[in-house]
Coordinates of C-alpha atoms and ligand atoms in Angstrom, one line a residue:
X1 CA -44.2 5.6 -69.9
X2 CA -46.2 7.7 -67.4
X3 CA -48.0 10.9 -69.3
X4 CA -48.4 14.4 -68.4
X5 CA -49.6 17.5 -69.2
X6 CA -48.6 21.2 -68.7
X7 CA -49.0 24.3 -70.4
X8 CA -45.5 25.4 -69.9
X9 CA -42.6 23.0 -69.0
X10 CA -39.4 25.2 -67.9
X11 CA -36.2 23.0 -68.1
X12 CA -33.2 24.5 -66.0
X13 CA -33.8 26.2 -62.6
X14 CA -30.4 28.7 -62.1
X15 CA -31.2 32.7 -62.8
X16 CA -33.4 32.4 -66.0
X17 CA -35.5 29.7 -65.6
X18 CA -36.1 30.4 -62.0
X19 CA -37.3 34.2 -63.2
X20 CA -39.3 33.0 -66.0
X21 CA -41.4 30.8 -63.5
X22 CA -41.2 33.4 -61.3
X23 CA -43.1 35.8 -63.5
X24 CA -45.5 33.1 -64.6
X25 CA -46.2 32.3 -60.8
X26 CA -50.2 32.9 -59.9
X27 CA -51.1 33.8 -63.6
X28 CA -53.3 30.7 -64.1
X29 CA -50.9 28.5 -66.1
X30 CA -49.9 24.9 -64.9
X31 CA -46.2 25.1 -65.0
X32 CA -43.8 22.7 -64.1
X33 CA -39.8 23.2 -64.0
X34 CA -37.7 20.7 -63.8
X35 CA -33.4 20.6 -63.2
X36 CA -30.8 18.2 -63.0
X37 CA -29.9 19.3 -59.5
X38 CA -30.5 18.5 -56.1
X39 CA -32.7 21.3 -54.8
X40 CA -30.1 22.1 -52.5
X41 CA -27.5 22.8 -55.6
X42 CA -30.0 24.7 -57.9
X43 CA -28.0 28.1 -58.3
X44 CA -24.5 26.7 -57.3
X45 CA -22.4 27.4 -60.5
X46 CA -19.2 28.8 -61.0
X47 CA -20.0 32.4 -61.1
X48 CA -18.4 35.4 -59.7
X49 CA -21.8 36.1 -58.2
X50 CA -22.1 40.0 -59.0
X51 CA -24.8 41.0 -60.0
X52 CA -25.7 45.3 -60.7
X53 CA -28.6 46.5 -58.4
X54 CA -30.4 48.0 -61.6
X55 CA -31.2 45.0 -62.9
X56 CA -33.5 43.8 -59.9
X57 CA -34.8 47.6 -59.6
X58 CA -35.9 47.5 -63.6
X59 CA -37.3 43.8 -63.1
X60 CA -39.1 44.6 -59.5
X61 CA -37.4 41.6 -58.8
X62 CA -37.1 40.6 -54.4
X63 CA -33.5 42.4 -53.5
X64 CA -31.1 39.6 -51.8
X65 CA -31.7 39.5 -48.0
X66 CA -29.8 38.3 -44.9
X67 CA -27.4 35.2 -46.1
X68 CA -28.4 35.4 -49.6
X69 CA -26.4 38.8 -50.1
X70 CA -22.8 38.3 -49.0
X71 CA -21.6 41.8 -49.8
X72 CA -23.2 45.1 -50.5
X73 CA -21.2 46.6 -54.0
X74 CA -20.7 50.5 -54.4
X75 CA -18.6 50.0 -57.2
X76 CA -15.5 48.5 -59.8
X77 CA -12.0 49.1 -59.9
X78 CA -10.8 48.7 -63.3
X79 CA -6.5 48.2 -63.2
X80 CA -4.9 48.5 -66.6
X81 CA -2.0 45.8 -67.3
X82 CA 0.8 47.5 -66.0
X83 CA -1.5 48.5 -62.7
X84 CA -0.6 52.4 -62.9
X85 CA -3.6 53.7 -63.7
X86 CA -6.9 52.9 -62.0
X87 CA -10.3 53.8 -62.8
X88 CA -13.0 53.5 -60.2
X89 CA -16.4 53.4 -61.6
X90 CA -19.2 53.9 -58.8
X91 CA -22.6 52.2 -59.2
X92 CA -24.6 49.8 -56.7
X93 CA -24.7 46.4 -56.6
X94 CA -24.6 42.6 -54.9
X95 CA -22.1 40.2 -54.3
X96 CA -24.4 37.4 -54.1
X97 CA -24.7 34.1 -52.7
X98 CA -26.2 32.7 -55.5
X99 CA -27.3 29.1 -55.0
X100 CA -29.7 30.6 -51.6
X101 CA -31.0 33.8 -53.5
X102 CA -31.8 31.3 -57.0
X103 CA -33.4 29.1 -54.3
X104 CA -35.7 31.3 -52.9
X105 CA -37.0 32.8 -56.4
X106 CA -37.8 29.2 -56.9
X107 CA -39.9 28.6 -53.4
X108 CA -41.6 32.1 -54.0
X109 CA -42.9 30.2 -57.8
X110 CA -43.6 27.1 -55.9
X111 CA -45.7 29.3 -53.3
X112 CA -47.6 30.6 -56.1
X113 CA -48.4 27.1 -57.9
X114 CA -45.5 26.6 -60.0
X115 CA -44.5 22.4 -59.6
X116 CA -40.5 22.0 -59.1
X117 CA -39.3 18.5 -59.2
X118 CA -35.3 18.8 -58.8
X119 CA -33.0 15.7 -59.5
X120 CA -34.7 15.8 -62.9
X121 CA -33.4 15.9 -66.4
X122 CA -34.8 16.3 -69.4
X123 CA -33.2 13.7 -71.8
X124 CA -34.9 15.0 -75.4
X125 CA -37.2 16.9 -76.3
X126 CA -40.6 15.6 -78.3
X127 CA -40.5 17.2 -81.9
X128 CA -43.7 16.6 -83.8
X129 CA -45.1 18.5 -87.5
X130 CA -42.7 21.5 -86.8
X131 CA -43.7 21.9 -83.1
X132 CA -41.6 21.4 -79.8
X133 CA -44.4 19.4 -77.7
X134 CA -42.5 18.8 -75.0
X135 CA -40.0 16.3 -73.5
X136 CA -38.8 12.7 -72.2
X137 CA -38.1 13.5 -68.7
X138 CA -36.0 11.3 -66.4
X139 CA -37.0 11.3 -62.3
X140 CA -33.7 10.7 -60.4
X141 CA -36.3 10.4 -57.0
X142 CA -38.6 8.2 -58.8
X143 CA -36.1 6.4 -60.8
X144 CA -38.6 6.9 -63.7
X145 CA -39.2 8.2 -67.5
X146 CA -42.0 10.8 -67.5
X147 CA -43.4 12.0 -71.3
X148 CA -44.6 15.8 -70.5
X149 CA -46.0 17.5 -73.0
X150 CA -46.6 21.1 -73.2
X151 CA -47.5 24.1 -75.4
X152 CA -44.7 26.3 -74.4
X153 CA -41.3 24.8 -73.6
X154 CA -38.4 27.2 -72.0
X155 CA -35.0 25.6 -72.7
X156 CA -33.2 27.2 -69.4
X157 CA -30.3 24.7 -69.2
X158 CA -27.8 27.7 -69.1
X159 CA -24.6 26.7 -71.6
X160 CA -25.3 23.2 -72.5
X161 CA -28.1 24.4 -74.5
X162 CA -29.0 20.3 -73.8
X163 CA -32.7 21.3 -75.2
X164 CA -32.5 22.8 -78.0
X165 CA -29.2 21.4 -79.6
X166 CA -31.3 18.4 -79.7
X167 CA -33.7 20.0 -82.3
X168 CA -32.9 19.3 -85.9
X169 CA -30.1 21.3 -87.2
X170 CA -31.5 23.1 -89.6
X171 CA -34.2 25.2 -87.4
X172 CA -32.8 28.6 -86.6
X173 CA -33.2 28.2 -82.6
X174 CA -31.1 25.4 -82.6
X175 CA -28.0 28.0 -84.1
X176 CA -24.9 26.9 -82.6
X177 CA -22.0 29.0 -81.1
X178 CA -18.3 29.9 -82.6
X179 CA -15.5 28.7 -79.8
X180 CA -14.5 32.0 -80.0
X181 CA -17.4 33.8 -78.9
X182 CA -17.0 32.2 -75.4
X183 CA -14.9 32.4 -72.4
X184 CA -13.5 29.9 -70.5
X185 CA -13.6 30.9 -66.9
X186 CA -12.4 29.8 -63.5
X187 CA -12.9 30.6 -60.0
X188 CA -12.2 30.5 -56.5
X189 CA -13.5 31.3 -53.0
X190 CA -11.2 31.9 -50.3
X191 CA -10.7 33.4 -46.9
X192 CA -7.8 36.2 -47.0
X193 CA -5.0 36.4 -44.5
X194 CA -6.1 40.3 -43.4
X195 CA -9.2 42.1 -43.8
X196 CA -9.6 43.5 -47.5
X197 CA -9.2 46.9 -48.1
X198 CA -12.5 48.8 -49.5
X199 CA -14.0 45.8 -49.9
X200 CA -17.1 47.3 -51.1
X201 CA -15.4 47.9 -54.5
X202 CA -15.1 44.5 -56.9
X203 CA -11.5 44.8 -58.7
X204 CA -11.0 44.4 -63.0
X205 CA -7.6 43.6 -64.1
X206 CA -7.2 44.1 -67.4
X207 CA -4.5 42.1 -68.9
X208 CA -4.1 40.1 -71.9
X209 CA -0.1 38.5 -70.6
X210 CA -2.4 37.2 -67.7
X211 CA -5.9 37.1 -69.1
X212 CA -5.9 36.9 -73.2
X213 CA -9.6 37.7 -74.0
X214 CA -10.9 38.6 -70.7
X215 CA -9.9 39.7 -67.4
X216 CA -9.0 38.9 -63.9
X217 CA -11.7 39.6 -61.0
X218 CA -11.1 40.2 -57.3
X219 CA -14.7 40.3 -55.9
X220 CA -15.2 40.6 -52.3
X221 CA -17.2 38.4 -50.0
X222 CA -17.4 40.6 -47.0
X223 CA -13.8 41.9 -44.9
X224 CA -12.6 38.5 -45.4
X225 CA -13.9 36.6 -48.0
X226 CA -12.9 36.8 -51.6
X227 CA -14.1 35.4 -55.2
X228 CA -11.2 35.5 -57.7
X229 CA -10.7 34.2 -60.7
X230 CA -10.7 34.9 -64.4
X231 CA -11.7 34.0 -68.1
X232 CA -9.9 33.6 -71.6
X233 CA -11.1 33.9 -74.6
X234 CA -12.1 30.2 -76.4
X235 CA -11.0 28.8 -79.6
X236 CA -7.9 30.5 -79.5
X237 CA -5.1 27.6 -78.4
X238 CA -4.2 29.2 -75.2
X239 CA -2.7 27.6 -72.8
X240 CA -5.5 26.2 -69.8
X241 CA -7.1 28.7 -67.6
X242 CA -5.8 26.9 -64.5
X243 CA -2.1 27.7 -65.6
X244 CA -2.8 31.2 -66.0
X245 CA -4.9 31.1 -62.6
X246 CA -1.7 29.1 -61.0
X247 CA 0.8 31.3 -62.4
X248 CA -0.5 34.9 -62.1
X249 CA -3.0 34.4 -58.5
X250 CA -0.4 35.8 -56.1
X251 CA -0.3 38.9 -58.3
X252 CA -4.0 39.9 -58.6
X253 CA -4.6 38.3 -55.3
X254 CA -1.7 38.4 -53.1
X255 CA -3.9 38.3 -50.1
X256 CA -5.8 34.9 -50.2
X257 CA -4.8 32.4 -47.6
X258 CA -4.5 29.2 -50.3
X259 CA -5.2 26.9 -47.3
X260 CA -8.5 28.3 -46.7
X261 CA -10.2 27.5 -50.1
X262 CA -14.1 27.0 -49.9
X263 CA -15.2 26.8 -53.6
X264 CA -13.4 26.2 -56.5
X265 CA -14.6 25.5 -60.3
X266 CA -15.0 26.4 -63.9
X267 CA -17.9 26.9 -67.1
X268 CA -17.7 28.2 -70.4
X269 CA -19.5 31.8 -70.9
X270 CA -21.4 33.0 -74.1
X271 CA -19.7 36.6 -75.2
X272 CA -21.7 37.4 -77.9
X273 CA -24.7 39.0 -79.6
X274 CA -28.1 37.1 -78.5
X275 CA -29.1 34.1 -80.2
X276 CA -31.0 35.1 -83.7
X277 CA -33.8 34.5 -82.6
X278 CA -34.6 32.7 -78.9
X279 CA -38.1 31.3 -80.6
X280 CA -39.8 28.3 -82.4
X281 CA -43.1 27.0 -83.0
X282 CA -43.1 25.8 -79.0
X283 CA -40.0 26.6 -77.7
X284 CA -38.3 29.2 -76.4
X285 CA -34.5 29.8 -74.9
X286 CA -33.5 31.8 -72.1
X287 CA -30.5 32.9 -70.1
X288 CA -27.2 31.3 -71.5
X289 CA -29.4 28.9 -73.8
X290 CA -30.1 31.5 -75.8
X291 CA -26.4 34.0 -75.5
X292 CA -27.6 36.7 -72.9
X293 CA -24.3 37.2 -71.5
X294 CA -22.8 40.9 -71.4
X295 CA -20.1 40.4 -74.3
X296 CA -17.5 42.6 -72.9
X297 CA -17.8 42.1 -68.7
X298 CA -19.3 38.5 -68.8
X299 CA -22.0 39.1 -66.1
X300 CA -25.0 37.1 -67.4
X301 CA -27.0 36.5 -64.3
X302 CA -28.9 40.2 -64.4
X303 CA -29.5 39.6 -68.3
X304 CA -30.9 36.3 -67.6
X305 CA -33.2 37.5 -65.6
X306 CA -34.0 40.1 -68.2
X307 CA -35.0 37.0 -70.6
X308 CA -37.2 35.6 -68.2
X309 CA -38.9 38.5 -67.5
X310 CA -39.5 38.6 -71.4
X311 CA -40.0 35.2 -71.8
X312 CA -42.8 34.9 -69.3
X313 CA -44.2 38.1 -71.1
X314 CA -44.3 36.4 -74.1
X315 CA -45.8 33.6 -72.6
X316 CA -48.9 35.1 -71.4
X317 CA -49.9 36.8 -74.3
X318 CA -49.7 33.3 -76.4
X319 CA -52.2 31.6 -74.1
X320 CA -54.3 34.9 -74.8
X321 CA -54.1 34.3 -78.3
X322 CA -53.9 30.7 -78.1
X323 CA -51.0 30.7 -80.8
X324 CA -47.5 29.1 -79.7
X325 CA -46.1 29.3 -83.5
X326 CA -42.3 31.2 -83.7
X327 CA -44.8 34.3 -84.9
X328 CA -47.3 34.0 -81.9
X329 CA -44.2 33.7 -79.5
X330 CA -42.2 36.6 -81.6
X331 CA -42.3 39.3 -79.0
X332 CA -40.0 37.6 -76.9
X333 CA -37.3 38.5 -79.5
X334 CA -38.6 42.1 -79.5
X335 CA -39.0 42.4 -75.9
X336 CA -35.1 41.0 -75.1
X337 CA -33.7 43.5 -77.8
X338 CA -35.3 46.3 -76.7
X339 CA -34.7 45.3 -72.9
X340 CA -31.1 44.2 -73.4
X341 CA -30.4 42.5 -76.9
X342 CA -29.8 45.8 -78.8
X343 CA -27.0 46.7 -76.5
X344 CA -25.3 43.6 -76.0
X345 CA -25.1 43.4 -79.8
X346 CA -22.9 46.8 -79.7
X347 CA -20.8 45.3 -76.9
X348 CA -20.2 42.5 -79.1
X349 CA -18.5 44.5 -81.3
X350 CA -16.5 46.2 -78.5
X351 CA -15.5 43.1 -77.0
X352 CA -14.2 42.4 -80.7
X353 CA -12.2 45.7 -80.5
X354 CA -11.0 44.7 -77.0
X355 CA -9.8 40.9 -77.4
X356 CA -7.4 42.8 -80.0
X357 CA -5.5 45.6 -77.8
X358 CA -2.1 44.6 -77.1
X359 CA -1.2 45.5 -73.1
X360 CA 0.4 48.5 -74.5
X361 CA -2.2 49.9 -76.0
X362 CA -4.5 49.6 -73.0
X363 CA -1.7 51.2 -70.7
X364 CA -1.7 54.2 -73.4
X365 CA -5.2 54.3 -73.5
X366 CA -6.2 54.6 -69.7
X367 CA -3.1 56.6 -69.1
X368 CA -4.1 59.5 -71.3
X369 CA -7.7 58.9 -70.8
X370 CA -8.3 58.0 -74.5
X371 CA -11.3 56.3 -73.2
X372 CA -12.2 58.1 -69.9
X373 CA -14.4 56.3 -66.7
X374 CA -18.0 58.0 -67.7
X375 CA -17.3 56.2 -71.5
X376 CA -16.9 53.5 -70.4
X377 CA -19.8 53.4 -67.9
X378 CA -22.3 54.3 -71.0
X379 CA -20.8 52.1 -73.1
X380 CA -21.0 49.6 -70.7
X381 CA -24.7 50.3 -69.5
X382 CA -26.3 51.5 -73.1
X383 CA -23.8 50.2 -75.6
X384 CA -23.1 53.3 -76.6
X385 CA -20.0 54.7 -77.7
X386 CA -20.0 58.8 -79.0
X387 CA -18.0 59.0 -82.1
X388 CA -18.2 62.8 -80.4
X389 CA -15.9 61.1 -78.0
X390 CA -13.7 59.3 -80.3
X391 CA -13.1 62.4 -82.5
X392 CA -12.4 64.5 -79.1
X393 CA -9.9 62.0 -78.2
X394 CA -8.3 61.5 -81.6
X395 CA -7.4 65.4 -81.2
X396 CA -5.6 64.7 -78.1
X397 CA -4.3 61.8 -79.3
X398 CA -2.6 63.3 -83.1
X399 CA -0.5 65.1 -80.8
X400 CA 0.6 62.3 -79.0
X401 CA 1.5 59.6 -81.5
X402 CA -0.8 56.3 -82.0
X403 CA -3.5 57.6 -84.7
X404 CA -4.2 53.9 -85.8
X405 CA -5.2 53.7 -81.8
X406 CA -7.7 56.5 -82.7
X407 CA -8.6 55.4 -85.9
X408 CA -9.8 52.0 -84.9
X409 CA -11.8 53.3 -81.8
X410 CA -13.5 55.5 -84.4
X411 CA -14.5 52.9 -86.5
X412 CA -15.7 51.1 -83.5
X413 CA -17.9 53.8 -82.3
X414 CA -19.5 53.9 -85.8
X415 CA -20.2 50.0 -86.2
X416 CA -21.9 49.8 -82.4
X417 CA -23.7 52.2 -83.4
X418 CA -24.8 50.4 -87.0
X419 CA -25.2 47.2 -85.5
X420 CA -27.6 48.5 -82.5
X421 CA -29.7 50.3 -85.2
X422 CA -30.0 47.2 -87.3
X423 CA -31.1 45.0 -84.2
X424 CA -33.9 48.1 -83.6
X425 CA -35.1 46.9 -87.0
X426 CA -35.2 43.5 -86.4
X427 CA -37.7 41.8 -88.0
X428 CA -41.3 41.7 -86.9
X429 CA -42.1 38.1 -88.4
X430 CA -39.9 34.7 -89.0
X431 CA -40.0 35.2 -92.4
X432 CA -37.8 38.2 -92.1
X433 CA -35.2 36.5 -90.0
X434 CA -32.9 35.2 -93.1
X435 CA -32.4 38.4 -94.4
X436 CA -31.7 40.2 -91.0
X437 CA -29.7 37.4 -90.2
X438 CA -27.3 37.9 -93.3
X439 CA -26.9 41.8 -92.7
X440 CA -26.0 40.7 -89.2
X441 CA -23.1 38.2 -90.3
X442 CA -21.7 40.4 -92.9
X443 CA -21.7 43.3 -91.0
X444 CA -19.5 41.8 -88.4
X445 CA -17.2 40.1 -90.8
X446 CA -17.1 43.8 -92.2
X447 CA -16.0 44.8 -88.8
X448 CA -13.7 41.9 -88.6
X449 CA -11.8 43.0 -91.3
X450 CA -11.6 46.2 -90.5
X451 CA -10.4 46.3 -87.3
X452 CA -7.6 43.7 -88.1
X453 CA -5.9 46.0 -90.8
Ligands
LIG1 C1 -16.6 31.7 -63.7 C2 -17.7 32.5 -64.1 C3 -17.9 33.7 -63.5 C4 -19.1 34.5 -63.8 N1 -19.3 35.7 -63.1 C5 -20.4 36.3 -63.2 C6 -20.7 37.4 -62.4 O1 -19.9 37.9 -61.5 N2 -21.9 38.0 -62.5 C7 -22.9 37.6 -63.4 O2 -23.9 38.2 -63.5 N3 -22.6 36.5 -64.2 C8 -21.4 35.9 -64.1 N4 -21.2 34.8 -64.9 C9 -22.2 34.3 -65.9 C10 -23.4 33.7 -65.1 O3 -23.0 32.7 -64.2 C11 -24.4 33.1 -66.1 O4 -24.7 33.9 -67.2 C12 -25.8 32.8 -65.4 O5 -25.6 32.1 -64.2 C13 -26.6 32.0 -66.4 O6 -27.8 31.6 -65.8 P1 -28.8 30.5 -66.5 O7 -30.0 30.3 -65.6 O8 -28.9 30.8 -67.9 O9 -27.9 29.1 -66.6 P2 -27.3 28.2 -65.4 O10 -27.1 28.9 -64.2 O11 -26.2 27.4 -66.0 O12 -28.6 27.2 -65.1 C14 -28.9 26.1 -65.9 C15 -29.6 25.1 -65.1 O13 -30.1 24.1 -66.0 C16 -30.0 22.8 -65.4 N5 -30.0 21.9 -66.6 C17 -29.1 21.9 -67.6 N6 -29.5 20.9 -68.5 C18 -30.6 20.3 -68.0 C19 -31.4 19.2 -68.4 N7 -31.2 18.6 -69.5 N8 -32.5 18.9 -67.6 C20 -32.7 19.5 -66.4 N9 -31.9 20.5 -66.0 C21 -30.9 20.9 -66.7 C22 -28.6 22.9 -64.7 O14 -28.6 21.9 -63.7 C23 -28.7 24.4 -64.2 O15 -29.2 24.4 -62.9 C24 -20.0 34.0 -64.7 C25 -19.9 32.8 -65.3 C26 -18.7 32.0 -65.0 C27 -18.6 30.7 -65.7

């Protein structure tokens, strides 16, 4: 078998690994990165391809130009179950098209000396005296078996975690993922009949008859164009997402002309806190590898960008220090938990809260603005949620019945706010993670019990 050599080989080309060698690009590294797909099909997931316009402002990341941005955002509709009350939360983003904005990432890398062979997988991944050392790649163009080896290897391959779940067990990056910490989510992109109304605004319908776990999404395309779709929760023995897609479309999208379908497709989403730790000696993960998904909305494509961003970081300053141990490549936990991680561990908690609110409840809660807009838009972009908030609301509510509504939001406030505050003190060496780890677990099953009384 044919051998090379690279000091960093990125496997998985969509929003994080495409960042991650991105950042690397022009730094003096020999990078290669490698995925499965066609280079005309690297980006082209099932997505609903919004992404905020923070994230690329924060990341000084190239905004989407001319086909690659399909539709300019100014905001979200969010519709509560019984569609009386609506919330409109302003903020700018894109509605992308994905595959030609991931694509052009990648050729700006390539410009800048980063190799990109496409129709290449990565079948395992060499795992020698504790290290990853790289992997047995296979050339679909070539039709051949390449051994690369490497000092840092970035498992990028998005869900199927198809690196690291190849490590043994027991090492902690190779953590696997509860069924119900995911969402199963399906999507379609079709013309509509008439031209949309405010179609700058993407539409949230909250509704657990329709959508247990998650939500529906109406996200615009342009006047005509629409990407709708939505996402249960996993694990949970509901019924498929394409009988609640079949059965409640004409209701959240009453507008789509079903003979003009373009795209259509499903993927699993990570909803949870970030992996423990996205490091080993050699390895790191990135993107939906390593859990960077926004718990409570799903969007993982700005986050995953924020990994790579942190991983290429990280990556820099090893070669600096020549050490590419889990404690030489330990800021990329730091960096991602101050950048994201903390956050998305306090929305993991409020998705938990969430998942369990009947349809009632909801309709209550955005009706008498329990919750009101500007919560939700700090919760949503700091994970935070006041228990000044909580309390003011649980004054309005007593006189209006539902204290156990109250109650439990209270008790929410107070455990996003633990759980971010124990993810500030995460550990600053591997021999710290067990412990960490343990506090983490118990106090979610803490929460768990808590919120189910
Ligand atoms: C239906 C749906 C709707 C969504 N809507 C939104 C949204 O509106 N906004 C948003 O921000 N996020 C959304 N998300 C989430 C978002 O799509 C992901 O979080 C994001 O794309 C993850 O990027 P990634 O680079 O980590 O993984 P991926 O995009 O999955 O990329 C992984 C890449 O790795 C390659 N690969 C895998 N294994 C190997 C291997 N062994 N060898 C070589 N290559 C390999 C694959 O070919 C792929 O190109 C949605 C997800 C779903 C499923």
């Amino acid at each position: 078998m044919k051998e090379l050599k690279y000091d960093v080989l990125i496997i998985g080309g969509g929003f994080a690994g495409a960042s991650t060698a991105f950042h690397l690009a022009g730094k003096g590294l020999k990078v290669l990165l490698v995925d499965s797909k066609p280079w005309n099909r690297i980006g082209d997931k099932p997505c609903g391809d919004a992404v905020s316009k923070a994230h690329f402002d924060r990341l000084g990341m190239p905004y989407p130009k001319g086909e690659e941005l399909e539709n300019k955002i100014s905001g979200i509709k969010l519709y509560s179950p019984d569609m009386k009350t609506v919330w409109t939360v302003n903020g700018e983003g894109f509605e992308l098209n994905a595959p030609l904005y991931n694509q052009r990432i990648l050729r700006e890398a390539e410009s800048k000396g980063v190799e990109i062979w496409d129709q290449t997988t990565a079948m395992k991944p060499f795992f020698e005296n504790g290290f990853v050392k790289g992997a047995v790649l296979y050339n679909r163009r070539s039709n051949e078996e390449v051994a690369v080896y490497s000092k840092v290897l970035v498992d990028a391959t998005g869900y199927s975690r198809s690196v690291r779940s190849k490590l043994p067990q027991e090492l902690p990056i190779a953590e696997d993922l509860d069924e119900k910490d995911a969402d199963i989510a399906y999507r379609e992109v079709l013309l509509t009949r008439d031209d949309i109304e405010d179609h700058d605004y993407l539409r949230i319908f909250v509704t657990q008859k329709a959508s247990p776990g998650g939500y529906w999404w109406y996200f615009p395309k342009g006047k005509n164009k629409v990407n709708v779709g939505l996402g249960i929760q996993g694990g949970m023995g509901y019924p498929s997402v394409h009988v609640f897609y079949q059965k409640y479309l004409d209701s959240y999208a009453p507008d789509v002309d079903k003979s003009r379908l373009l795209v259509k497709g499903g993927a699993l989403v990570p909803t949870r806190r970030p992996l423990y730790t996205m490091v080993w000696n050699g390895i790191i993960a990135v993107g939906d590898s390593a859990y960077t998904v926004n718990p409570v909305h799903g969007g993982g494509k700005g986050s995953a960008m924020i990994s790579g961003y942190c991983a290429a970081k990280t990556i820099l300053n090893a070669f600096e220090k020549g050490d590419f141990s889990a404690q030489g490549l330990w800021d990329m936990n730091i960096c991602y938990i101050n950048e994201y991680g903390a956050k998305q561990a306090s929305l993991d908690i409020f998705r938990r809260f969430l998942q369990k609110l009947s349809d009632d409840d909801i309709n209550y809660g955005m009706n008498k603005k329990v919750l009101k807009e500007e919560d939700l838009l700090e919760a949503s972009e700091k994970g935070d949620l006041h228990l000044s908030v909580a309390e003011k609301a649980m004054r309005i509510i007593a006189g209006l019945g539902r204290p156990s509504l109250l109650m439990k939001l209270k008790t929410v406030a107070e455990y996003m706010k633990n759980i971010k505050q124990l993810y500030y003190n995460y550990p600053r060496s591997p021999s710290g993670l067990q412990i960490w780890k343990t506090q983490v677990d118990s106090l979610i099953s803490e929460f768990n019990m808590n919120i189910s009384k």
